[in-house]
Short mmCIF file of C-alpha atoms in Angstrom, two decimals:
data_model
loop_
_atom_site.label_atom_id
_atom_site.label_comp_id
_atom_site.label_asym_id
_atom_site.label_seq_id
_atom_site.Cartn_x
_atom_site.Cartn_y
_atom_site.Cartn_z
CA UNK A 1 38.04 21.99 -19.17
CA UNK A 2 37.17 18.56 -18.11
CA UNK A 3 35.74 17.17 -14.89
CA UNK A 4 39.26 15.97 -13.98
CA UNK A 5 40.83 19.30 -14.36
CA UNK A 6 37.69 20.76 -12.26
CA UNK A 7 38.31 17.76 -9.68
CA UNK A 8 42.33 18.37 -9.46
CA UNK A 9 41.38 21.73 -8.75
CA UNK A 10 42.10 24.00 -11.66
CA UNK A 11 39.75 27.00 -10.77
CA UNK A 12 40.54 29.66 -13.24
CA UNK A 13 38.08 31.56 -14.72
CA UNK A 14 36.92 31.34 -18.60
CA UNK A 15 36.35 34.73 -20.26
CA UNK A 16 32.08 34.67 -20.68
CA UNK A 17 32.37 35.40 -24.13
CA UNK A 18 34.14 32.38 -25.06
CA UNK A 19 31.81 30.31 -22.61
CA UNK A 20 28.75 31.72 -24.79
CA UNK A 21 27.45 33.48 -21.63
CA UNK A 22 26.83 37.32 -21.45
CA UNK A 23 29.46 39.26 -19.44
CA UNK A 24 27.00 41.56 -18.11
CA UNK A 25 25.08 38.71 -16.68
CA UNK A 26 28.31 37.14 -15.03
CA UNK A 27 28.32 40.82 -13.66
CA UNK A 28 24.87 41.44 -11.97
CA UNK A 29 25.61 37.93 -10.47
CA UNK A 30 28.85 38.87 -8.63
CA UNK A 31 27.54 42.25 -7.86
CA UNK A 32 24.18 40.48 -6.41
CA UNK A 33 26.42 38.10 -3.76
CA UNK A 34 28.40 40.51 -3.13
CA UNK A 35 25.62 43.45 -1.93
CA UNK A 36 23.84 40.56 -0.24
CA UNK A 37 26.53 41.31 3.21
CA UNK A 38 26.61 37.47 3.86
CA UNK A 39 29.43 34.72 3.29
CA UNK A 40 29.03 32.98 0.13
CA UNK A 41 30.22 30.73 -2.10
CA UNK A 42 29.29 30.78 -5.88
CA UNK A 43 30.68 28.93 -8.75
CA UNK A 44 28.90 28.04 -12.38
CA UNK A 45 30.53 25.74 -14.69
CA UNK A 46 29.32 25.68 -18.56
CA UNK A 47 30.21 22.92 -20.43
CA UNK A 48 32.77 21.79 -17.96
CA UNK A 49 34.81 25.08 -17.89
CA UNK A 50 34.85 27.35 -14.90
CA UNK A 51 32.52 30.78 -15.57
CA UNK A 52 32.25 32.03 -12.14
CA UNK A 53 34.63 30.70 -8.79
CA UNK A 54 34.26 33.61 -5.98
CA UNK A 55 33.91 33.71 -2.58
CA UNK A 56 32.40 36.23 -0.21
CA UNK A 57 33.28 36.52 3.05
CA UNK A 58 34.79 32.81 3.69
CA UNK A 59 37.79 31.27 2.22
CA UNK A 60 36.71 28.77 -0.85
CA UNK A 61 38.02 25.31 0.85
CA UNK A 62 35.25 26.20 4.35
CA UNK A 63 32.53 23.79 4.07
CA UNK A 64 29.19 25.13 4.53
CA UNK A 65 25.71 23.44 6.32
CA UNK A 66 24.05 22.31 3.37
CA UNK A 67 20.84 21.72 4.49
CA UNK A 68 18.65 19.52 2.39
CA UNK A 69 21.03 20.82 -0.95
CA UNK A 70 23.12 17.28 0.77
CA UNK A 71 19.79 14.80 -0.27
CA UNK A 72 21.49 14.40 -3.74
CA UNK A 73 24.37 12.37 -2.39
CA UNK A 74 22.75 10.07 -0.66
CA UNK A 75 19.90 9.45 -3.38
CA UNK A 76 23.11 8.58 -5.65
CA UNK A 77 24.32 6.38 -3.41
CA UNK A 78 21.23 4.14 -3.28
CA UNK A 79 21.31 4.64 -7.16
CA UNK A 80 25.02 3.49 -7.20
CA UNK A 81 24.08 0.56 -5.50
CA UNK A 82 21.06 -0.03 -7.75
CA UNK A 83 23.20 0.03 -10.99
CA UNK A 84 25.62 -2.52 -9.09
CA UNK A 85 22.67 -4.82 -8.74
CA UNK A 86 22.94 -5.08 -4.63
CA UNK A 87 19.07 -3.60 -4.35
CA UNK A 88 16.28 -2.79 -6.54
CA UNK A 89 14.63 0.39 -6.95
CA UNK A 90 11.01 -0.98 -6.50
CA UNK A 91 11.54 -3.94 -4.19
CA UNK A 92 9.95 -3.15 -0.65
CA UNK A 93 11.91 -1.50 2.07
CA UNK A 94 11.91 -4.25 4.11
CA UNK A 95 12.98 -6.50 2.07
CA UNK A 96 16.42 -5.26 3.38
CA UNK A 97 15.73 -4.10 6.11
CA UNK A 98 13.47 -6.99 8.07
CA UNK A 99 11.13 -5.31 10.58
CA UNK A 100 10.24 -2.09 8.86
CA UNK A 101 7.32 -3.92 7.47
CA UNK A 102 5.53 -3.40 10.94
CA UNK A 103 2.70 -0.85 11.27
CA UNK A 104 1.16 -1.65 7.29
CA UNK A 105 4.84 -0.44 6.16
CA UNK A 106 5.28 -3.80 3.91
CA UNK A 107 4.34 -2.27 0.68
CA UNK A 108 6.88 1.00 0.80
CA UNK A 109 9.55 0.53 -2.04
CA UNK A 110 13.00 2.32 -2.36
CA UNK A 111 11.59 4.19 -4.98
CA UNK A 112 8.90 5.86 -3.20
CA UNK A 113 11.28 6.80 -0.04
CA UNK A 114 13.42 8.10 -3.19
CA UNK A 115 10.74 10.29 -4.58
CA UNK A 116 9.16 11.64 -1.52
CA UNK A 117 6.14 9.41 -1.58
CA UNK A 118 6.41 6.67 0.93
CA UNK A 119 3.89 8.08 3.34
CA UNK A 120 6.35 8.27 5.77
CA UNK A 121 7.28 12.44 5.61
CA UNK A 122 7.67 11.74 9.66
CA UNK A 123 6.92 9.44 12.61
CA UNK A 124 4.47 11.40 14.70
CA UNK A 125 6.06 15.05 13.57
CA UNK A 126 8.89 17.14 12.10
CA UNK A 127 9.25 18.29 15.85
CA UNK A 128 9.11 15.37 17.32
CA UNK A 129 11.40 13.60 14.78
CA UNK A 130 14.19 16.96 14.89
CA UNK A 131 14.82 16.52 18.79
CA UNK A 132 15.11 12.70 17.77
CA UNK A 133 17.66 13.54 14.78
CA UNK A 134 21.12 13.76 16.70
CA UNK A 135 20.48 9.99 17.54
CA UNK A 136 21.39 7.29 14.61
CA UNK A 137 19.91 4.69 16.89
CA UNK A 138 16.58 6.53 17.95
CA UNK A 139 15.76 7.96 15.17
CA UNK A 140 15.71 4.87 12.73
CA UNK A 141 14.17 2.53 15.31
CA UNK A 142 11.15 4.92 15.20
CA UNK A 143 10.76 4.71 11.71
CA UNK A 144 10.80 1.24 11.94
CA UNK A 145 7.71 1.16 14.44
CA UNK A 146 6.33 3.83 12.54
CA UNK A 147 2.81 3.65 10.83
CA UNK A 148 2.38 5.49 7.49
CA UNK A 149 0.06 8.98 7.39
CA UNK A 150 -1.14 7.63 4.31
CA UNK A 151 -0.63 5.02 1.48
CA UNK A 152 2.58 4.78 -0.35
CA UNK A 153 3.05 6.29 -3.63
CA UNK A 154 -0.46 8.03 -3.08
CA UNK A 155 0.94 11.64 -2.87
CA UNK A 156 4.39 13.27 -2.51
CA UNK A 157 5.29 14.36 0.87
CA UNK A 158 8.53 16.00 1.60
CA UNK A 159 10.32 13.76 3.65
CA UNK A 160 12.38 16.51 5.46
CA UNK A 161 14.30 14.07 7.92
CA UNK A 162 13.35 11.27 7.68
CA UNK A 163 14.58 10.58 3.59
CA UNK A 164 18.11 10.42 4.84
CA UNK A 165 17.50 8.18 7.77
CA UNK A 166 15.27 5.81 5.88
CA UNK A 167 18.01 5.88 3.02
CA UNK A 168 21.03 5.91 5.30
CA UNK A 169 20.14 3.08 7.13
CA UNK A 170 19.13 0.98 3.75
CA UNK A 171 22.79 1.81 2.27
CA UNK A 172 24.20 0.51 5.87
CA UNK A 173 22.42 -2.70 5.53
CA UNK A 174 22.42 -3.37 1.86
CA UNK A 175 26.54 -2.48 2.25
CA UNK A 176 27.34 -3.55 5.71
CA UNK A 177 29.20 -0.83 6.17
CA UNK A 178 29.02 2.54 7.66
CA UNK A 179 27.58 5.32 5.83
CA UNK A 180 30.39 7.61 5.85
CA UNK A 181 32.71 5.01 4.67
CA UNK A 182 30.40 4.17 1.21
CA UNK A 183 30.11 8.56 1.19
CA UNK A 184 33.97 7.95 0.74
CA UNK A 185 34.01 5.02 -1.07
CA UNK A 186 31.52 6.12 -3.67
CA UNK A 187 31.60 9.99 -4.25
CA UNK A 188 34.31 11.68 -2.10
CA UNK A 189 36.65 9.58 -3.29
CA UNK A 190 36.50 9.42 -7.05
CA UNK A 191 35.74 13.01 -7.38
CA UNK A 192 38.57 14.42 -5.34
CA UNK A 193 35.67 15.89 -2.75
CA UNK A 194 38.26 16.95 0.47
CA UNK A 195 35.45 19.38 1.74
CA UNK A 196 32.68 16.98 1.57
CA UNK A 197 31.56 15.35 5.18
CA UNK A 198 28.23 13.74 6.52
CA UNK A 199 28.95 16.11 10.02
CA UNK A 200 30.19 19.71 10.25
CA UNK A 201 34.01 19.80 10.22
CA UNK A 202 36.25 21.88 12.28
CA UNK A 203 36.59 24.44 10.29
CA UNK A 204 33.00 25.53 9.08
CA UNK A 205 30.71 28.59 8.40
CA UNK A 206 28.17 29.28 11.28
CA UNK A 207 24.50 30.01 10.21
CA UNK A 208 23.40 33.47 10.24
CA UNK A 209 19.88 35.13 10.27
CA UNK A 210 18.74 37.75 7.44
CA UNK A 211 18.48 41.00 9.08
CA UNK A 212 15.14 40.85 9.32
CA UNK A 213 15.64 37.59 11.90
CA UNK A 214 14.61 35.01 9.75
CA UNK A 215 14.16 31.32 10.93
CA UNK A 216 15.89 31.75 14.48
CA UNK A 217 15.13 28.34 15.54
CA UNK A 218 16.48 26.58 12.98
CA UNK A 219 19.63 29.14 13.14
CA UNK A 220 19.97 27.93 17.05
CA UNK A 221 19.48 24.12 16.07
CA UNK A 222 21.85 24.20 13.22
CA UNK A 223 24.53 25.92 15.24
CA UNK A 224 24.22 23.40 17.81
CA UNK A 225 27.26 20.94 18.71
CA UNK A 226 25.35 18.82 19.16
CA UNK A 227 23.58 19.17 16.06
CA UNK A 228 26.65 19.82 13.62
CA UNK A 229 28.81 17.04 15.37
CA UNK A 230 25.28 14.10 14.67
CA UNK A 231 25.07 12.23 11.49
CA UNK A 232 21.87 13.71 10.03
CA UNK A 233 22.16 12.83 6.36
CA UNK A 234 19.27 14.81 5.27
CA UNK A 235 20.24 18.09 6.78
CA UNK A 236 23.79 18.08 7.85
CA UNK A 237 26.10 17.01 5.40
CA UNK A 238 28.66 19.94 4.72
CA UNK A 239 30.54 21.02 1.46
CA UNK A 240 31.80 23.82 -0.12
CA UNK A 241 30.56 25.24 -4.16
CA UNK A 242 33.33 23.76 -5.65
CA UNK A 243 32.95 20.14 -4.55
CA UNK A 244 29.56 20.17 -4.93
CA UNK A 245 29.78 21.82 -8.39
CA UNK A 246 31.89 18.98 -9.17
CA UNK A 247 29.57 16.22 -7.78
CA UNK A 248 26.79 18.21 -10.26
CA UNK A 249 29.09 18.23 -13.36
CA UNK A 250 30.26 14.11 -12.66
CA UNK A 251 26.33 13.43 -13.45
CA UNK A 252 26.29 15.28 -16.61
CA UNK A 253 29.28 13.39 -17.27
CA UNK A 254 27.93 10.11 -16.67
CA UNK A 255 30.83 9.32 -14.07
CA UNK A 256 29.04 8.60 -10.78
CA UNK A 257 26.71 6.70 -12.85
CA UNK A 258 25.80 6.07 -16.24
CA UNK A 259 23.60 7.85 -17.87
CA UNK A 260 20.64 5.40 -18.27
CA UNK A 261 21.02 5.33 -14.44
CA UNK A 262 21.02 9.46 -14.30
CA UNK A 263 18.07 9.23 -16.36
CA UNK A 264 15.88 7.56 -13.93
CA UNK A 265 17.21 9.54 -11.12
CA UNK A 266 15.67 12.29 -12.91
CA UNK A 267 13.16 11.15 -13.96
CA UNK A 268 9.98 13.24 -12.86
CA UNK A 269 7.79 11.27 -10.22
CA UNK A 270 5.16 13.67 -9.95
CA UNK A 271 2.43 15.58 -12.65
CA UNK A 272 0.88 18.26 -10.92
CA UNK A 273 -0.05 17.45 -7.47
CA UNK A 274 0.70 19.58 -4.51
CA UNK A 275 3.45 18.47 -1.84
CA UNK A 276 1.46 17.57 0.92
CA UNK A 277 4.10 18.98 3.73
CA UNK A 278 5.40 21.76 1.61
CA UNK A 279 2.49 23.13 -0.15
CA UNK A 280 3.77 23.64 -3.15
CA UNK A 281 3.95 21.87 -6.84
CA UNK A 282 7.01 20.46 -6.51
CA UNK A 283 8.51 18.66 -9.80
CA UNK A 284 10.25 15.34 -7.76
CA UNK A 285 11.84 12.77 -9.13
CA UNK A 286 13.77 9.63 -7.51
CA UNK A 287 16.38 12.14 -5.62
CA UNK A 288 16.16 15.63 -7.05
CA UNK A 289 14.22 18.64 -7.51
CA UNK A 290 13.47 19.31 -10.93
CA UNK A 291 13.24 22.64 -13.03
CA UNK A 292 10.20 24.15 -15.40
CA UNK A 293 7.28 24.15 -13.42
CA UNK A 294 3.98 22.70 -12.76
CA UNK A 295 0.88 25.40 -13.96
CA UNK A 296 2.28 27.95 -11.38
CA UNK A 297 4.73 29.62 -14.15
CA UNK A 298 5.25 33.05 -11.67
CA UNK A 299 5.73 31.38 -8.47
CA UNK A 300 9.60 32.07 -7.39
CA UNK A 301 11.93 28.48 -7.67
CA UNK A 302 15.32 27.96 -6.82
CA UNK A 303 16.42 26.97 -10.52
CA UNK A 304 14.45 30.14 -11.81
CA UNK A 305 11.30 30.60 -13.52
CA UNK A 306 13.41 30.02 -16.81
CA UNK A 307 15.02 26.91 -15.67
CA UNK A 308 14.62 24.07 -17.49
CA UNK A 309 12.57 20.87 -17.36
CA UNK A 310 15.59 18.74 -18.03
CA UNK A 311 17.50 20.94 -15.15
CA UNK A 312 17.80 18.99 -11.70
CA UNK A 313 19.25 19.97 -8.39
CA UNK A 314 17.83 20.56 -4.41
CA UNK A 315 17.03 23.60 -2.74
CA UNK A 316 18.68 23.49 0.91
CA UNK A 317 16.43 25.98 3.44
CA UNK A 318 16.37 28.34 0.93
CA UNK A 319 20.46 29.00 1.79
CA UNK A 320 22.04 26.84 -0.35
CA UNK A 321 21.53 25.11 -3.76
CA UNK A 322 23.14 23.63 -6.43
CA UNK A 323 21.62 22.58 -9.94
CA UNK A 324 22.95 21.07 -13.06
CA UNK A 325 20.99 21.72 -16.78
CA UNK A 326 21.95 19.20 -19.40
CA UNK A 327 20.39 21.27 -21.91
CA UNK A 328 22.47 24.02 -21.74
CA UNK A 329 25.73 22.33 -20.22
CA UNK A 330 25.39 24.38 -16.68
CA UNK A 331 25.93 23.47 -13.54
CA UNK A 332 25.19 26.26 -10.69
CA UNK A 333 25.98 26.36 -6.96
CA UNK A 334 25.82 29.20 -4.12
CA UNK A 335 26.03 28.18 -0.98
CA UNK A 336 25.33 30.83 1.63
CA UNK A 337 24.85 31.31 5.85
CA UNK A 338 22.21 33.41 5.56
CA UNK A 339 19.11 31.91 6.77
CA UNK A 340 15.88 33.35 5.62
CA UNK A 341 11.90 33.51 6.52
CA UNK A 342 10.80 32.82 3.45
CA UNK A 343 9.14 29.67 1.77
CA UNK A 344 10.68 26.77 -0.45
CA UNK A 345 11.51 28.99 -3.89
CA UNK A 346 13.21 31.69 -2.38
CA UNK A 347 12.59 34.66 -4.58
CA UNK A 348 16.63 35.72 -4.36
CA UNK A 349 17.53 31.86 -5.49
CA UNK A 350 14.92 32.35 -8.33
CA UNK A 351 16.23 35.80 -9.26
CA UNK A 352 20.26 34.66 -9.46
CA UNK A 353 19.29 31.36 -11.11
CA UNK A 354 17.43 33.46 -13.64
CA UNK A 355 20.21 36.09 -13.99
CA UNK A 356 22.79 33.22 -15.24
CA UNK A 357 19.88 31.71 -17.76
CA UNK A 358 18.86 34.81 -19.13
CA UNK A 359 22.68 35.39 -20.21
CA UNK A 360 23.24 32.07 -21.72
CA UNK A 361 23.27 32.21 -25.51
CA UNK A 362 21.71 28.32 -26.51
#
């Protein structure tokens, strides 16, 4: 099946066999969502074709809180506008945006706000910058002022709020318009994407704790009004598996951008060295997380310890994630409420990623 049959929504499963996938992995998957007690979305795609489209616990066209599993869509959006010419990838910040060069902030490129290295993870604090989030306005005129924790391109730093501000607002002023209307213009759009928003929706899944509690201040915040109604492009855009499996398989298909241009999106920005906010080796690149690993082969990740190094996706609060694997024509989503305690590479993300990898015949 093609990505327009996927995008005109044609959701019928593909026997495994004749998708070169084992059944009885396609099995412990379904039977893994399923005992998990949480509403879930999970769909994998293989070569285009639909392997797995089930729902658990919410109907399949109910967006979800995506978390930080929404950074991909905007980082293609700056890349869009890239490949269109309108703004280079290493030309300073400011340099569309005049007065961000205040506070030694002249030398931060696109690039380096793209790969997490800008210096600029936060103003003063992730607090300080989350009670700040619900206001456009606030929120990027402190970056602006800002001054940076340390030199550009020195370190990677996840950028937890403040990547979709910084990139928002550059789209805004490179476009002139707003940044729901180029969301629309350049991805929702062409792909077909009717569950896809920047906000929370009407109809949406509320966050849920584990039942062992897990992160209940981030549960509160995200269930907020106030919080799902704000434009926080880094942490609230909402979607449901199947649109974002589709905005996953239109990169391996070259049709959001070409494939040169998907290339240096992925293109790994980082050998080695430990995120200085999250802790861990993180394989970045210029707008995704990227699979393999980096001389910690047993520590738990999203896209599996078998993932590949070609595989790229994003990891959002350890509740959702989607990831795409050009190596082995895959593209995986499951988006969930449940909100655990546990670190970036949630061992249960790690274990389903690895389930569907370890019944793919290459």
């Amino acid at each position: 099946m093609t990505i327009e049959h996927v995008a005109r929504r044609v959701w019928d499963e593909t026997p495994a066999e004749e998708l070169g996938v084992a059944p009885a992995a396609v099995r412990t998957m379904l039977a893994m969502a399923a005992a998990r007690g949480a509403a879930a979305q999970l769909v994998v795609l293989r070569h285009g074709d639909v392997l797995i489209d089930r729902s658990f616990g919410a109907p399949p066209d109910v967006p979800f809180l995506l978390f930080s599993a929404g950074k991909p869509l905007i980082a293609v959006l700056v890349h869009q506008l890239a490949e269109q010419g309108l703004l280079r990838l290493d030309a300073p910040l400011s340099a569309y945006w005049p007065g961000f060069e205040a506070n030694h902030k002249q030398d931060i490129t696109v690039r380096q706000v793209l790969q997490h290295r800008s210096g600029l993870p936060y103003v003063k604090s992730l607090y300080r910058d989350a009670l700040l989030a619900p206001d456009w306005h606030r929120s990027v005129r402190a970056l602006a002022a800002a001054r940076p924790h340390h030199a550009p391109g020195r370190l990677p730093a996840y950028h937890t709020l403040s990547y979709g501000f910084l990139l928002g607002e550059l789209i805004q002023r490179v476009t002139g318009r707003s940044l729901r209307d180029v969301l629309h213009e350049g991805i929702r759009q062409p792909l077909g994407l009717r569950d896809t928003h920047l906000n929370a929706p009407p109809r949406r899944i509320p966050m849920r704790g584990a039942p062992s509690g897990g992160p209940r201040a981030l549960q509160w915040a995200a269930n907020r009004r106030v919080t799902r109604d704000a434009v926080i492009p880094a942490a609230t855009i909402s979607s449901t598996a199947r649109d974002l499996a589709v905005f996953y398989q239109s990169l391996l298909d070259s049709r959001l951008l070409a494939a040169d241009a998907v290339a240096e999106a992925c293109a790994p920005s980082t050998s080695g060295e430990k995120d200085l906010i999250l802790g861990n080796r993180i394989r970045w690149s210029a707008g995704f997380q990227l699979g393999g690993h980096e001389n910690d082969p047993l520590r738990p990740r999203p896209m599996g310890r078998r993932s590949s190094r070609r595989a790229f996706g994003h990891n959002g609060s350890n509740a959702c994630l989607g990831w795409a694997d050009p190596s082995r024509g895959l593209v995986m989503v499951y988006l969930t409420n449940r909100l655990e305690g546990s670190p970036e590479g949630s061992p249960y993300q790690c274990e389903l990623s690895d389930t569907l990898l370890a019944g793919v015949r290459e």
